[in-house]
Each structure stands twice: as structure tokens, then as C-alpha cells.
Amino acid sequence: MPSVTVENYLKQVCLEQSRRGGDELVPMGRLAEAVGVTPGTATTMVKSLAEADLLRYAPRAGVELTPAGRRLAHRVLRRHRLVELFLVEVLHMDWSEVHEEAEELEHTISDKVLDRIDELLGHPATDPHGSPIPRADQPLIREDSVALASAPVEQTLTVTRIVDHDPEFLRFAEANGLMPGAKTRITQHLPHADAVTVETENHEPVTLGLAAAARVLVQSEDDDVT
Ligand SMILES: [Zn+2]
């Protein structure tokens, strides 16, 4: 079984790659930041992962997963996201507190237990934050939602996903109705304040800074949902 460190590197490369549409290499600086190590440490690790054929490393350009690396990354993400959903749906934990638990359990839960969870939950497609639950044999998941920060004004939008799992931010999102599946609408762009005002069904209008609005992904009604 791969170590926790290996799994975390592969997971972060996978997340960064899908954020970038899947075609771009992930710069080493970005990866080091995501894993929480210095660039030097990340480079040493990446070289050994490349030797194990889990990553492709292009010096000065960045990294991408090989098919073997992607399979492992998807297994970790699958465990993380199924565990999150289990904790919310079955153990009734708050969606703001399950990410930390899943960060641990994603490395330790057995396939047998995970399969039972998947079955119990009816083979769900997304986790409580709206992130897709991958299968190990699936190609890289492409993000087809856009950030609320760059969505069009005065259009009906559906919240698809919250990408920041910081408990404070999740509580803020929930208090303002910004949950996966909710309908919302940008009523105002305030470029000089770096902010947008949104109106979400059954909630008072709220103003979000663009940094916060970048953490909420939405789909416009007119988009094809694929
Ligand atoms: Zn999470």
C-alpha cells in the first residue's frame, strides 16, 4: 500500500490538474504549496514518484499524473468523498466538520468498508460539498462549472460545489443558502469593492468578496449539464 505522503502528493496533483482543465502541467511551486512543503522537498519527492511511474515530471514546467498515478489518486479522492458523505448522511455530522476527518480516513479505510458505504449510500455521484466521487478507472474529471466570482450577472445559477472546506467558510456558505443544488443569482458586480452581491432562494441578499466568490462553483441554467 502506498504511503500517506505518496497518496497526498498524487491527490494534490489530481486536484490541481482538474482545476486547470486537465491539459496543463501543475507548476512545482503550486504543488509544494498545496502539499504544504518547500519547493525543494516537493522536487525530491516528485522525482521519486516519476521513477515509480506515478508522475511525469518536466523540470521547470511541472508535473502531471501517469495513468497509474491517476488510478491511485482517484482511489484516495473516492475514499475521502465517500467518507465525507457517510459522516454527513449516516452519522449526521455537520458538513463543515467532515473534511478534517476524511483527511485521516482516506488513507486508512479498507476497500471492504468503503464498498459497503458506497452500497449503503446508493452509489452516490457527489460528496456533501458537491465534488464528484470518482471511480479508480475513470479518466480525469474536468471541471465544467465556473466560479461564482466570474459568473454572469442577472442569470439563474445553480450552486454545484464548494471548493473550500474551511469550516468557517462552509458555515458561512450554509447560513447564506449557498449549498450544492441551490438556485442563486448575481444581482450586482461591485468591481471597485472586489465583490458581488448574490440573492439565493429563501435567503437575504449577501455580498461576497471575489476571493470568497471564487470558492463557490456554479452552473448557468443555459449551460449544458454534462
Ligand atoms: Zn473534503
PDB file of C-alpha atoms and ligand atoms in Angstrom:
ATOM      1  CA  MET A   1       0.000   0.000   0.000  1.00  0.00           C
ATOM      2  CA  PRO A   2       1.379   3.465  -0.899  1.00  0.00           C
ATOM      3  CA  SER A   3       2.374   5.713   1.994  1.00  0.00           C
ATOM      4  CA  VAL A   4       0.240   8.606   3.231  1.00  0.00           C
ATOM      5  CA  THR A   5       2.784  11.025   1.735  1.00  0.00           C
ATOM      6  CA  VAL A   6       2.631   9.405  -1.708  1.00  0.00           C
ATOM      7  CA  GLU A   7      -1.167   9.424  -1.616  1.00  0.00           C
ATOM      8  CA  ASN A   8      -1.258  13.100  -0.624  1.00  0.00           C
ATOM      9  CA  TYR A   9       1.070  14.171  -3.444  1.00  0.00           C
ATOM     10  CA  LEU A  10      -0.912  12.245  -6.051  1.00  0.00           C
ATOM     11  CA  LYS A  11      -4.199  13.608  -4.696  1.00  0.00           C
ATOM     12  CA  GLN A  12      -2.976  17.210  -4.859  1.00  0.00           C
ATOM     13  CA  VAL A  13      -1.659  16.802  -8.417  1.00  0.00           C
ATOM     14  CA  CYS A  14      -5.041  15.335  -9.406  1.00  0.00           C
ATOM     15  CA  LEU A  15      -6.980  18.218  -7.774  1.00  0.00           C
ATOM     16  CA  GLU A  16      -4.724  20.855  -9.348  1.00  0.00           C
ATOM     17  CA  GLN A  17      -4.918  19.186 -12.766  1.00  0.00           C
ATOM     18  CA  SER A  18      -8.714  19.081 -12.778  1.00  0.00           C
ATOM     19  CA  ARG A  19      -8.794  22.715 -11.620  1.00  0.00           C
ATOM     20  CA  ARG A  20      -6.687  23.563 -14.675  1.00  0.00           C
ATOM     21  CA  GLY A  21      -8.918  21.693 -17.107  1.00  0.00           C
ATOM     22  CA  GLY A  22      -6.725  18.610 -17.246  1.00  0.00           C
ATOM     23  CA  ASP A  23      -4.383  19.654 -20.044  1.00  0.00           C
ATOM     24  CA  GLU A  24      -1.841  21.787 -18.197  1.00  0.00           C
ATOM     25  CA  LEU A  25       1.113  20.683 -16.115  1.00  0.00           C
ATOM     26  CA  VAL A  26       0.932  21.621 -12.435  1.00  0.00           C
ATOM     27  CA  PRO A  27       3.802  24.012 -11.566  1.00  0.00           C
ATOM     28  CA  MET A  28       6.088  22.745  -8.781  1.00  0.00           C
ATOM     29  CA  GLY A  29       5.522  25.897  -6.686  1.00  0.00           C
ATOM     30  CA  ARG A  30       1.769  25.324  -6.719  1.00  0.00           C
ATOM     31  CA  LEU A  31       2.171  21.656  -5.801  1.00  0.00           C
ATOM     32  CA  ALA A  32       4.589  22.427  -2.945  1.00  0.00           C
ATOM     33  CA  GLU A  33       2.093  24.964  -1.564  1.00  0.00           C
ATOM     34  CA  ALA A  34      -0.820  22.519  -1.860  1.00  0.00           C
ATOM     35  CA  VAL A  35       1.068  19.745  -0.054  1.00  0.00           C
ATOM     36  CA  GLY A  36       2.480  22.216   2.491  1.00  0.00           C
ATOM     37  CA  VAL A  37       6.222  21.654   1.917  1.00  0.00           C
ATOM     38  CA  THR A  38       9.119  23.678   0.480  1.00  0.00           C
ATOM     39  CA  PRO A  39       9.682  23.525  -3.301  1.00  0.00           C
ATOM     40  CA  GLY A  40      12.951  21.621  -2.685  1.00  0.00           C
ATOM     41  CA  THR A  41      11.184  18.899  -0.704  1.00  0.00           C
ATOM     42  CA  ALA A  42       8.450  18.658  -3.335  1.00  0.00           C
ATOM     43  CA  THR A  43      11.011  18.279  -6.135  1.00  0.00           C
ATOM     44  CA  THR A  44      12.809  15.433  -4.349  1.00  0.00           C
ATOM     45  CA  MET A  45       9.522  13.609  -3.797  1.00  0.00           C
ATOM     46  CA  VAL A  46       8.292  14.236  -7.331  1.00  0.00           C
ATOM     47  CA  LYS A  47      11.479  12.749  -8.799  1.00  0.00           C
ATOM     48  CA  SER A  48      10.965   9.526  -6.886  1.00  0.00           C
ATOM     49  CA  LEU A  49       7.281   9.414  -7.878  1.00  0.00           C
ATOM     50  CA  ALA A  50       8.373   9.866 -11.506  1.00  0.00           C
ATOM     51  CA  GLU A  51      10.778   6.948 -11.116  1.00  0.00           C
ATOM     52  CA  ALA A  52       7.891   4.845  -9.816  1.00  0.00           C
ATOM     53  CA  ASP A  53       5.942   5.849 -12.971  1.00  0.00           C
ATOM     54  CA  LEU A  54       3.209   7.609 -10.992  1.00  0.00           C
ATOM     55  CA  LEU A  55       4.002  11.100 -12.301  1.00  0.00           C
ATOM     56  CA  ARG A  56       5.588  12.689 -15.322  1.00  0.00           C
ATOM     57  CA  TYR A  57       7.990  15.431 -14.284  1.00  0.00           C
ATOM     58  CA  ALA A  58       9.164  18.104 -16.698  1.00  0.00           C
ATOM     59  CA  PRO A  59      11.847  20.244 -14.985  1.00  0.00           C
ATOM     60  CA  ARG A  60      10.877  23.950 -14.873  1.00  0.00           C
ATOM     61  CA  ALA A  61       7.438  23.158 -16.365  1.00  0.00           C
ATOM     62  CA  GLY A  62       5.684  20.973 -13.784  1.00  0.00           C
ATOM     63  CA  VAL A  63       4.082  17.596 -13.247  1.00  0.00           C
ATOM     64  CA  GLU A  64       1.139  15.506 -14.397  1.00  0.00           C
ATOM     65  CA  LEU A  65      -0.190  12.102 -13.373  1.00  0.00           C
ATOM     66  CA  THR A  66       0.525   8.966 -15.350  1.00  0.00           C
ATOM     67  CA  PRO A  67      -2.429   6.554 -15.764  1.00  0.00           C
ATOM     68  CA  ALA A  68      -1.114   4.553 -12.767  1.00  0.00           C
ATOM     69  CA  GLY A  69      -0.812   7.738 -10.680  1.00  0.00           C
ATOM     70  CA  ARG A  70      -4.291   8.831 -11.651  1.00  0.00           C
ATOM     71  CA  ARG A  71      -5.778   5.495 -10.586  1.00  0.00           C
ATOM     72  CA  LEU A  72      -4.183   5.854  -7.166  1.00  0.00           C
ATOM     73  CA  ALA A  73      -5.255   9.499  -6.829  1.00  0.00           C
ATOM     74  CA  HIS A  74      -8.828   8.624  -7.738  1.00  0.00           C
ATOM     75  CA  ARG A  75      -8.875   5.898  -5.111  1.00  0.00           C
ATOM     76  CA  VAL A  76      -7.832   8.419  -2.460  1.00  0.00           C
ATOM     77  CA  LEU A  77     -10.393  11.007  -3.602  1.00  0.00           C
ATOM     78  CA  ARG A  78     -13.058   8.322  -3.764  1.00  0.00           C
ATOM     79  CA  ARG A  79     -12.322   7.271  -0.170  1.00  0.00           C
ATOM     80  CA  HIS A  80     -12.240  10.907   1.006  1.00  0.00           C
ATOM     81  CA  ARG A  81     -15.518  11.888  -0.609  1.00  0.00           C
ATOM     82  CA  LEU A  82     -17.477   8.736   0.255  1.00  0.00           C
ATOM     83  CA  VAL A  83     -16.324   9.059   3.863  1.00  0.00           C
ATOM     84  CA  GLU A  84     -17.469  12.712   3.943  1.00  0.00           C
ATOM     85  CA  LEU A  85     -20.902  11.752   2.648  1.00  0.00           C
ATOM     86  CA  PHE A  86     -21.163   8.854   5.102  1.00  0.00           C
ATOM     87  CA  LEU A  87     -20.297  11.136   8.027  1.00  0.00           C
ATOM     88  CA  VAL A  88     -22.971  13.652   6.968  1.00  0.00           C
ATOM     89  CA  GLU A  89     -25.739  11.289   5.840  1.00  0.00           C
ATOM     90  CA  VAL A  90     -25.382   8.453   8.314  1.00  0.00           C
ATOM     91  CA  LEU A  91     -23.596   9.908  11.340  1.00  0.00           C
ATOM     92  CA  HIS A  92     -25.321  13.310  10.912  1.00  0.00           C
ATOM     93  CA  MET A  93     -22.131  15.279  11.323  1.00  0.00           C
ATOM     94  CA  ASP A  94     -22.093  18.868  10.075  1.00  0.00           C
ATOM     95  CA  TRP A  95     -20.748  19.365   6.547  1.00  0.00           C
ATOM     96  CA  SER A  96     -18.287  21.906   7.956  1.00  0.00           C
ATOM     97  CA  GLU A  97     -16.512  19.332  10.144  1.00  0.00           C
ATOM     98  CA  VAL A  98     -16.214  16.229   7.949  1.00  0.00           C
ATOM     99  CA  HIS A  99     -13.265  17.299   5.782  1.00  0.00           C
ATOM    100  CA  GLU A 100     -10.715  17.019   8.596  1.00  0.00           C
ATOM    101  CA  GLU A 101     -11.989  13.546   9.500  1.00  0.00           C
ATOM    102  CA  ALA A 102     -11.843  12.438   5.860  1.00  0.00           C
ATOM    103  CA  GLU A 103      -8.257  13.692   5.536  1.00  0.00           C
ATOM    104  CA  GLU A 104      -7.306  10.950   8.006  1.00  0.00           C
ATOM    105  CA  LEU A 105      -9.701   8.189   7.000  1.00  0.00           C
ATOM    106  CA  GLU A 106      -8.901   8.489   3.276  1.00  0.00           C
ATOM    107  CA  HIS A 107      -5.605   6.723   3.990  1.00  0.00           C
ATOM    108  CA  THR A 108      -6.828   4.001   6.299  1.00  0.00           C
ATOM    109  CA  ILE A 109     -10.327   2.828   5.402  1.00  0.00           C
ATOM    110  CA  SER A 110     -10.419  -0.634   3.782  1.00  0.00           C
ATOM    111  CA  ASP A 111     -11.928  -1.375   0.372  1.00  0.00           C
ATOM    112  CA  LYS A 112     -14.386  -3.703   2.048  1.00  0.00           C
ATOM    113  CA  VAL A 113     -15.772  -0.999   4.348  1.00  0.00           C
ATOM    114  CA  LEU A 114     -15.741   1.554   1.544  1.00  0.00           C
ATOM    115  CA  ASP A 115     -17.746  -0.734  -0.749  1.00  0.00           C
ATOM    116  CA  ARG A 116     -20.334  -1.178   1.994  1.00  0.00           C
ATOM    117  CA  ILE A 117     -20.565   2.592   2.447  1.00  0.00           C
ATOM    118  CA  ASP A 118     -20.961   3.070  -1.317  1.00  0.00           C
ATOM    119  CA  GLU A 119     -23.744   0.491  -1.385  1.00  0.00           C
ATOM    120  CA  LEU A 120     -25.473   1.886   1.708  1.00  0.00           C
ATOM    121  CA  LEU A 121     -25.486   5.385   0.194  1.00  0.00           C
ATOM    122  CA  GLY A 122     -26.796   4.087  -3.154  1.00  0.00           C
ATOM    123  CA  HIS A 123     -23.609   4.628  -5.229  1.00  0.00           C
ATOM    124  CA  PRO A 124     -23.688   8.438  -4.937  1.00  0.00           C
ATOM    125  CA  ALA A 125     -22.182  10.686  -7.627  1.00  0.00           C
ATOM    126  CA  THR A 126     -21.141  13.628  -5.416  1.00  0.00           C
ATOM    127  CA  ASP A 127     -19.988  14.343  -1.862  1.00  0.00           C
ATOM    128  CA  PRO A 128     -21.707  16.799   0.556  1.00  0.00           C
ATOM    129  CA  HIS A 129     -19.742  19.736  -0.934  1.00  0.00           C
ATOM    130  CA  GLY A 130     -20.756  18.833  -4.489  1.00  0.00           C
ATOM    131  CA  SER A 131     -17.414  17.317  -5.525  1.00  0.00           C
ATOM    132  CA  PRO A 132     -17.684  14.333  -7.874  1.00  0.00           C
ATOM    133  CA  ILE A 133     -16.896  10.897  -6.389  1.00  0.00           C
ATOM    134  CA  PRO A 134     -14.524   9.289  -8.903  1.00  0.00           C
ATOM    135  CA  ARG A 135     -14.035   5.652  -9.736  1.00  0.00           C
ATOM    136  CA  ALA A 136     -10.475   4.375  -9.954  1.00  0.00           C
ATOM    137  CA  ASP A 137     -10.767   3.525 -13.660  1.00  0.00           C
ATOM    138  CA  GLN A 138     -12.237   6.874 -14.687  1.00  0.00           C
ATOM    139  CA  PRO A 139     -10.428   9.470 -16.839  1.00  0.00           C
ATOM    140  CA  LEU A 140      -9.521  12.762 -15.175  1.00  0.00           C
ATOM    141  CA  ILE A 141     -12.600  14.672 -14.089  1.00  0.00           C
ATOM    142  CA  ARG A 142     -12.922  18.004 -15.825  1.00  0.00           C
ATOM    143  CA  GLU A 143     -14.453  20.933 -14.039  1.00  0.00           C
ATOM    144  CA  ASP A 144     -17.401  22.198 -16.069  1.00  0.00           C
ATOM    145  CA  SER A 145     -18.651  24.686 -13.501  1.00  0.00           C
ATOM    146  CA  VAL A 146     -17.432  28.276 -13.206  1.00  0.00           C
ATOM    147  CA  ALA A 147     -16.573  30.293 -10.121  1.00  0.00           C
ATOM    148  CA  LEU A 148     -19.361  32.499  -8.818  1.00  0.00           C
ATOM    149  CA  ALA A 149     -16.811  35.328  -8.976  1.00  0.00           C
ATOM    150  CA  SER A 150     -16.787  35.152 -12.781  1.00  0.00           C
ATOM    151  CA  ALA A 151     -20.390  34.113 -13.461  1.00  0.00           C
ATOM    152  CA  PRO A 152     -22.741  36.390 -15.452  1.00  0.00           C
ATOM    153  CA  VAL A 153     -24.957  38.930 -13.683  1.00  0.00           C
ATOM    154  CA  GLU A 154     -28.761  38.525 -13.514  1.00  0.00           C
ATOM    155  CA  GLN A 155     -28.854  34.886 -14.594  1.00  0.00           C
ATOM    156  CA  THR A 156     -30.249  31.981 -12.656  1.00  0.00           C
ATOM    157  CA  LEU A 157     -27.283  29.943 -11.426  1.00  0.00           C
ATOM    158  CA  THR A 158     -27.197  26.581  -9.672  1.00  0.00           C
ATOM    159  CA  VAL A 159     -24.565  26.083  -6.984  1.00  0.00           C
ATOM    160  CA  THR A 160     -22.677  22.889  -7.863  1.00  0.00           C
ATOM    161  CA  ARG A 161     -19.789  22.805  -5.472  1.00  0.00           C
ATOM    162  CA  ILE A 162     -17.935  24.490  -2.626  1.00  0.00           C
ATOM    163  CA  VAL A 163     -14.203  24.098  -3.224  1.00  0.00           C
ATOM    164  CA  ASP A 164     -13.008  25.446   0.120  1.00  0.00           C
ATOM    165  CA  HIS A 165     -13.542  23.063   3.025  1.00  0.00           C
ATOM    166  CA  ASP A 166     -12.540  25.530   5.719  1.00  0.00           C
ATOM    167  CA  PRO A 167     -15.182  25.026   8.448  1.00  0.00           C
ATOM    168  CA  GLU A 168     -15.786  28.778   8.896  1.00  0.00           C
ATOM    169  CA  PHE A 169     -16.336  29.266   5.192  1.00  0.00           C
ATOM    170  CA  LEU A 170     -18.672  26.256   4.961  1.00  0.00           C
ATOM    171  CA  ARG A 171     -20.757  27.601   7.840  1.00  0.00           C
ATOM    172  CA  PHE A 172     -20.930  30.999   6.122  1.00  0.00           C
ATOM    173  CA  ALA A 173     -21.983  29.347   2.844  1.00  0.00           C
ATOM    174  CA  GLU A 174     -24.663  27.293   4.572  1.00  0.00           C
ATOM    175  CA  ALA A 175     -26.024  30.245   6.558  1.00  0.00           C
ATOM    176  CA  ASN A 176     -26.495  32.095   3.269  1.00  0.00           C
ATOM    177  CA  GLY A 177     -28.057  29.181   1.402  1.00  0.00           C
ATOM    178  CA  LEU A 178     -25.031  28.600  -0.859  1.00  0.00           C
ATOM    179  CA  MET A 179     -25.289  24.800  -0.858  1.00  0.00           C
ATOM    180  CA  PRO A 180     -24.992  22.406  -3.813  1.00  0.00           C
ATOM    181  CA  GLY A 181     -28.277  22.420  -5.725  1.00  0.00           C
ATOM    182  CA  ALA A 182     -29.398  25.896  -4.540  1.00  0.00           C
ATOM    183  CA  LYS A 183     -30.522  28.491  -7.089  1.00  0.00           C
ATOM    184  CA  THR A 184     -28.790  31.839  -6.874  1.00  0.00           C
ATOM    185  CA  ARG A 185     -28.381  34.999  -8.925  1.00  0.00           C
ATOM    186  CA  ILE A 186     -25.763  37.733  -9.001  1.00  0.00           C
ATOM    187  CA  THR A 187     -27.653  40.989  -8.671  1.00  0.00           C
ATOM    188  CA  GLN A 188     -24.649  43.283  -8.648  1.00  0.00           C
ATOM    189  CA  HIS A 189     -20.981  43.296  -9.554  1.00  0.00           C
ATOM    190  CA  LEU A 190     -19.042  45.788  -7.422  1.00  0.00           C
ATOM    191  CA  PRO A 191     -15.698  45.898  -9.263  1.00  0.00           C
ATOM    192  CA  HIS A 192     -14.266  48.679  -7.102  1.00  0.00           C
ATOM    193  CA  ALA A 193     -15.021  46.723  -3.947  1.00  0.00           C
ATOM    194  CA  ASP A 194     -13.836  43.406  -5.479  1.00  0.00           C
ATOM    195  CA  ALA A 195     -17.218  41.982  -4.569  1.00  0.00           C
ATOM    196  CA  VAL A 196     -20.506  40.609  -5.871  1.00  0.00           C
ATOM    197  CA  THR A 197     -23.961  40.690  -4.326  1.00  0.00           C
ATOM    198  CA  VAL A 198     -25.992  37.495  -4.682  1.00  0.00           C
ATOM    199  CA  GLU A 199     -29.582  36.597  -3.999  1.00  0.00           C
ATOM    200  CA  THR A 200     -30.149  32.957  -3.131  1.00  0.00           C
ATOM    201  CA  GLU A 201     -33.576  31.335  -2.856  1.00  0.00           C
ATOM    202  CA  ASN A 202     -35.103  31.725   0.644  1.00  0.00           C
ATOM    203  CA  HIS A 203     -32.220  33.894   1.850  1.00  0.00           C
ATOM    204  CA  GLU A 204     -31.434  37.569   2.244  1.00  0.00           C
ATOM    205  CA  PRO A 205     -29.043  39.053  -0.340  1.00  0.00           C
ATOM    206  CA  VAL A 206     -25.398  38.809   0.703  1.00  0.00           C
ATOM    207  CA  THR A 207     -22.226  40.463  -0.577  1.00  0.00           C
ATOM    208  CA  LEU A 208     -19.145  38.285  -1.084  1.00  0.00           C
ATOM    209  CA  GLY A 209     -15.597  39.386  -1.822  1.00  0.00           C
ATOM    210  CA  LEU A 210     -14.254  37.965  -5.084  1.00  0.00           C
ATOM    211  CA  ALA A 211     -11.887  35.659  -3.170  1.00  0.00           C
ATOM    212  CA  ALA A 212     -14.870  34.123  -1.365  1.00  0.00           C
ATOM    213  CA  ALA A 213     -16.954  34.065  -4.547  1.00  0.00           C
ATOM    214  CA  ALA A 214     -14.153  32.120  -6.248  1.00  0.00           C
ATOM    215  CA  ARG A 215     -14.707  29.253  -3.788  1.00  0.00           C
ATOM    216  CA  VAL A 216     -18.315  28.699  -4.855  1.00  0.00           C
ATOM    217  CA  LEU A 217     -18.785  26.958  -8.210  1.00  0.00           C
ATOM    218  CA  VAL A 218     -21.961  27.398 -10.222  1.00  0.00           C
ATOM    219  CA  GLN A 219     -23.550  26.399 -13.475  1.00  0.00           C
ATOM    220  CA  SER A 220     -25.701  28.728 -15.514  1.00  0.00           C
ATOM    221  CA  GLU A 221     -29.176  27.437 -16.457  1.00  0.00           C
ATOM    222  CA  ASP A 222     -28.296  27.805 -20.126  1.00  0.00           C
ATOM    223  CA  ASP A 223     -25.195  25.611 -19.897  1.00  0.00           C
ATOM    224  CA  ASP A 224     -25.347  22.001 -20.894  1.00  0.00           C
ATOM    225  CA  VAL A 225     -25.065  19.927 -17.784  1.00  0.00           C
ATOM    226  CA  THR A 226     -22.795  17.053 -18.693  1.00  0.00           C
TER     227      THR A 226
HETATM  228 ZN    ZN B   1     -13.022  17.204   1.909  1.00  0.00          ZN
END
